[in-house]
Amino acid sequence: MGDLFGNLQSLLIPVLLIAMFLVYASTASKRNDHMRDVERRAKEAEEKDKHRHD
């Protein structure tokens, strides 16, 4: 039984690291999409302002 538990424990750490990395990567890509949205809206607002001044 001790061997089995040792093997599980040695597998658990890399699996946890990979899971944490995947979660971080997915939240990071969502954040990037949000930033792109915000930048696009800012550019659109700037263009509208330019048209208003003309």
PDB file of N, CA, C and O in Angstrom, residues 4-18:
ATOM      1  N   LEU A   4       1.963   2.296  -3.523  1.00  0.00           N
ATOM      2  CA  LEU A   4       0.872   2.868  -4.312  1.00  0.00           C
ATOM      3  C   LEU A   4       0.668   4.324  -3.905  1.00  0.00           C
ATOM      4  O   LEU A   4       0.549   5.208  -4.751  1.00  0.00           O
ATOM      5  N   PHE A   5       0.644   4.586  -2.612  1.00  0.00           N
ATOM      6  CA  PHE A   5       0.424   5.954  -2.141  1.00  0.00           C
ATOM      7  C   PHE A   5       1.568   6.861  -2.578  1.00  0.00           C
ATOM      8  O   PHE A   5       1.353   7.992  -3.005  1.00  0.00           O
ATOM      9  N   GLY A   6       2.794   6.359  -2.525  1.00  0.00           N
ATOM     10  CA  GLY A   6       3.951   7.142  -2.963  1.00  0.00           C
ATOM     11  C   GLY A   6       3.849   7.493  -4.440  1.00  0.00           C
ATOM     12  O   GLY A   6       4.134   8.627  -4.841  1.00  0.00           O
ATOM     13  N   ASN A   7       3.433   6.531  -5.256  1.00  0.00           N
ATOM     14  CA  ASN A   7       3.271   6.786  -6.688  1.00  0.00           C
ATOM     15  C   ASN A   7       2.194   7.828  -6.933  1.00  0.00           C
ATOM     16  O   ASN A   7       2.355   8.727  -7.762  1.00  0.00           O
ATOM     17  N   LEU A   8       1.074   7.721  -6.231  1.00  0.00           N
ATOM     18  CA  LEU A   8      -0.009   8.689  -6.392  1.00  0.00           C
ATOM     19  C   LEU A   8       0.471  10.090  -6.018  1.00  0.00           C
ATOM     20  O   LEU A   8       0.180  11.065  -6.704  1.00  0.00           O
ATOM     21  N   GLN A   9       1.233  10.151  -4.915  1.00  0.00           N
ATOM     22  CA  GLN A   9       1.714  11.460  -4.463  1.00  0.00           C
ATOM     23  C   GLN A   9       2.671  12.072  -5.483  1.00  0.00           C
ATOM     24  O   GLN A   9       2.603  13.258  -5.761  1.00  0.00           O
ATOM     25  N   SER A  10       3.532  11.252  -6.085  1.00  0.00           N
ATOM     26  CA  SER A  10       4.488  11.787  -7.062  1.00  0.00           C
ATOM     27  C   SER A  10       3.776  12.191  -8.350  1.00  0.00           C
ATOM     28  O   SER A  10       4.241  13.062  -9.069  1.00  0.00           O
ATOM     29  N   LEU A  11       2.636  11.571  -8.651  1.00  0.00           N
ATOM     30  CA  LEU A  11       1.855  11.969  -9.822  1.00  0.00           C
ATOM     31  C   LEU A  11       1.032  13.224  -9.549  1.00  0.00           C
ATOM     32  O   LEU A  11       0.779  14.014 -10.446  1.00  0.00           O
ATOM     33  N   LEU A  12       0.619  13.383  -8.299  1.00  0.00           N
ATOM     34  CA  LEU A  12      -0.297  14.462  -7.949  1.00  0.00           C
ATOM     35  C   LEU A  12       0.326  15.833  -8.183  1.00  0.00           C
ATOM     36  O   LEU A  12      -0.332  16.736  -8.704  1.00  0.00           O
ATOM     37  N   ILE A  13       1.598  15.989  -7.846  1.00  0.00           N
ATOM     38  CA  ILE A  13       2.230  17.318  -7.944  1.00  0.00           C
ATOM     39  C   ILE A  13       2.281  17.813  -9.394  1.00  0.00           C
ATOM     40  O   ILE A  13       1.795  18.903  -9.668  1.00  0.00           O
ATOM     41  N   PRO A  14       2.812  17.033 -10.352  1.00  0.00           N
ATOM     42  CA  PRO A  14       2.803  17.522 -11.739  1.00  0.00           C
ATOM     43  C   PRO A  14       1.399  17.744 -12.276  1.00  0.00           C
ATOM     44  O   PRO A  14       1.154  18.711 -13.010  1.00  0.00           O
ATOM     45  N   VAL A  15       0.451  16.869 -11.892  1.00  0.00           N
ATOM     46  CA  VAL A  15      -0.924  17.039 -12.364  1.00  0.00           C
ATOM     47  C   VAL A  15      -1.491  18.355 -11.843  1.00  0.00           C
ATOM     48  O   VAL A  15      -2.126  19.108 -12.580  1.00  0.00           O
ATOM     49  N   LEU A  16      -1.236  18.662 -10.572  1.00  0.00           N
ATOM     50  CA  LEU A  16      -1.711  19.931 -10.005  1.00  0.00           C
ATOM     51  C   LEU A  16      -1.065  21.113 -10.711  1.00  0.00           C
ATOM     52  O   LEU A  16      -1.729  22.105 -11.005  1.00  0.00           O
ATOM     53  N   LEU A  17       0.233  21.010 -10.977  1.00  0.00           N
ATOM     54  CA  LEU A  17       0.923  22.109 -11.664  1.00  0.00           C
ATOM     55  C   LEU A  17       0.334  22.333 -13.046  1.00  0.00           C
ATOM     56  O   LEU A  17       0.092  23.468 -13.451  1.00  0.00           O
ATOM     57  N   ILE A  18       0.087  21.241 -13.776  1.00  0.00           N
ATOM     58  CA  ILE A  18      -0.479  21.370 -15.119  1.00  0.00           C
ATOM     59  C   ILE A  18      -1.877  21.983 -15.041  1.00  0.00           C
ATOM     60  O   ILE A  18      -2.215  22.883 -15.815  1.00  0.00           O
TER      61      ILE A  18
END
